[in-house]
Amino acid sequence: MSRLCKIVPERCIACGLCALYAPEIFDYDDNGIVLFAQEPEANQQFIPAKDQGAVIEAYKQCPVRAILLEK
């Protein structure tokens, strides 16, 4: 089952942890601010089951809660 992940770029401090934990899902713009790797313009995306563990870890590690997960 997919989970909905939202990003809040305004909160992002460009620490790099999300792409470290989930490089298939997260990437950065030219200023180092989080975006979705496959849908750079989107602020939310359903995460496939195979990537959920990595995204949950990225969510837990984000120091400013720029990543949000819905159950």
mmCIF file of C-alpha atoms in Angstrom:
data_model
loop_
_atom_site.group_PDB
_atom_site.id
_atom_site.type_symbol
_atom_site.label_atom_id
_atom_site.label_comp_id
_atom_site.label_asym_id
_atom_site.label_seq_id
_atom_site.Cartn_x
_atom_site.Cartn_y
_atom_site.Cartn_z
ATOM 1 C CA MET A 1 0.000 0.000 0.000
ATOM 2 C CA SER A 2 1.359 3.415 -0.939
ATOM 3 C CA ARG A 3 1.769 6.212 1.580
ATOM 4 C CA LEU A 4 1.413 9.876 0.793
ATOM 5 C CA CYS A 5 4.552 11.920 1.394
ATOM 6 C CA LYS A 6 4.518 15.707 1.406
ATOM 7 C CA ILE A 7 7.468 18.065 1.379
ATOM 8 C CA VAL A 8 7.577 21.604 2.747
ATOM 9 C CA PRO A 9 10.444 23.314 0.881
ATOM 10 C CA GLU A 10 10.064 26.472 2.997
ATOM 11 C CA ARG A 11 11.206 24.493 6.059
ATOM 12 C CA CYS A 12 14.161 22.815 4.343
ATOM 13 C CA ILE A 13 17.638 23.844 5.543
ATOM 14 C CA ALA A 14 19.493 21.854 2.849
ATOM 15 C CA CYS A 15 21.104 19.424 5.295
ATOM 16 C CA GLY A 16 21.107 16.581 2.745
ATOM 17 C CA LEU A 17 19.796 13.823 4.994
ATOM 18 C CA CYS A 18 16.685 12.985 2.981
ATOM 19 C CA ALA A 19 18.627 12.257 -0.210
ATOM 20 C CA LEU A 20 21.160 10.307 1.826
ATOM 21 C CA TYR A 21 18.454 7.974 3.182
ATOM 22 C CA ALA A 22 16.111 7.909 0.168
ATOM 23 C CA PRO A 23 18.024 8.920 -2.986
ATOM 24 C CA GLU A 24 15.439 7.316 -5.270
ATOM 25 C CA ILE A 25 12.755 9.634 -3.885
ATOM 26 C CA PHE A 26 14.414 12.910 -2.866
ATOM 27 C CA ASP A 27 16.663 15.315 -4.736
ATOM 28 C CA TYR A 28 17.564 19.000 -4.459
ATOM 29 C CA ASP A 29 17.221 22.181 -6.454
ATOM 30 C CA ASP A 30 20.188 24.456 -7.196
ATOM 31 C CA ASN A 31 19.991 25.890 -3.661
ATOM 32 C CA GLY A 32 19.980 22.483 -1.972
ATOM 33 C CA ILE A 33 16.267 22.604 -1.124
ATOM 34 C CA VAL A 34 14.382 19.298 -1.139
ATOM 35 C CA LEU A 35 12.236 18.205 -4.053
ATOM 36 C CA PHE A 36 10.962 14.897 -5.393
ATOM 37 C CA ALA A 37 13.418 13.256 -7.772
ATOM 38 C CA GLN A 38 10.751 12.008 -10.189
ATOM 39 C CA GLU A 39 8.347 14.963 -9.902
ATOM 40 C CA PRO A 40 10.386 18.096 -9.104
ATOM 41 C CA GLU A 41 7.368 20.423 -9.308
ATOM 42 C CA ALA A 42 5.199 18.350 -6.949
ATOM 43 C CA ASN A 43 4.837 18.976 -3.222
ATOM 44 C CA GLN A 44 3.293 15.566 -2.558
ATOM 45 C CA GLN A 45 3.726 12.101 -3.958
ATOM 46 C CA PHE A 46 2.593 8.562 -3.218
ATOM 47 C CA ILE A 47 5.561 6.432 -2.172
ATOM 48 C CA PRO A 48 5.707 2.849 -3.471
ATOM 49 C CA ALA A 49 5.884 0.125 -0.839
ATOM 50 C CA LYS A 50 9.458 -0.780 -1.825
ATOM 51 C CA ASP A 51 10.686 2.744 -0.930
ATOM 52 C CA GLN A 52 8.656 3.334 2.224
ATOM 53 C CA GLY A 53 11.324 2.171 4.671
ATOM 54 C CA ALA A 54 13.876 4.622 3.254
ATOM 55 C CA VAL A 55 11.350 7.476 3.225
ATOM 56 C CA ILE A 56 10.334 6.773 6.821
ATOM 57 C CA GLU A 57 13.990 6.936 7.844
ATOM 58 C CA ALA A 58 14.428 10.220 5.923
ATOM 59 C CA TYR A 59 11.315 11.564 7.664
ATOM 60 C CA LYS A 60 12.681 10.595 11.079
ATOM 61 C CA GLN A 61 16.078 12.168 10.391
ATOM 62 C CA CYS A 62 14.823 15.485 8.982
ATOM 63 C CA PRO A 63 15.695 18.051 11.689
ATOM 64 C CA VAL A 64 13.089 20.618 10.565
ATOM 65 C CA ARG A 65 10.191 18.343 9.524
ATOM 66 C CA ALA A 66 10.321 19.368 5.874
ATOM 67 C CA ILE A 67 9.083 15.836 5.094
ATOM 68 C CA LEU A 68 5.598 14.806 6.183
ATOM 69 C CA LEU A 69 3.998 11.357 5.955
ATOM 70 C CA GLU A 70 0.341 10.436 6.016
ATOM 71 C CA LYS A 71 -0.789 6.966 7.057
#
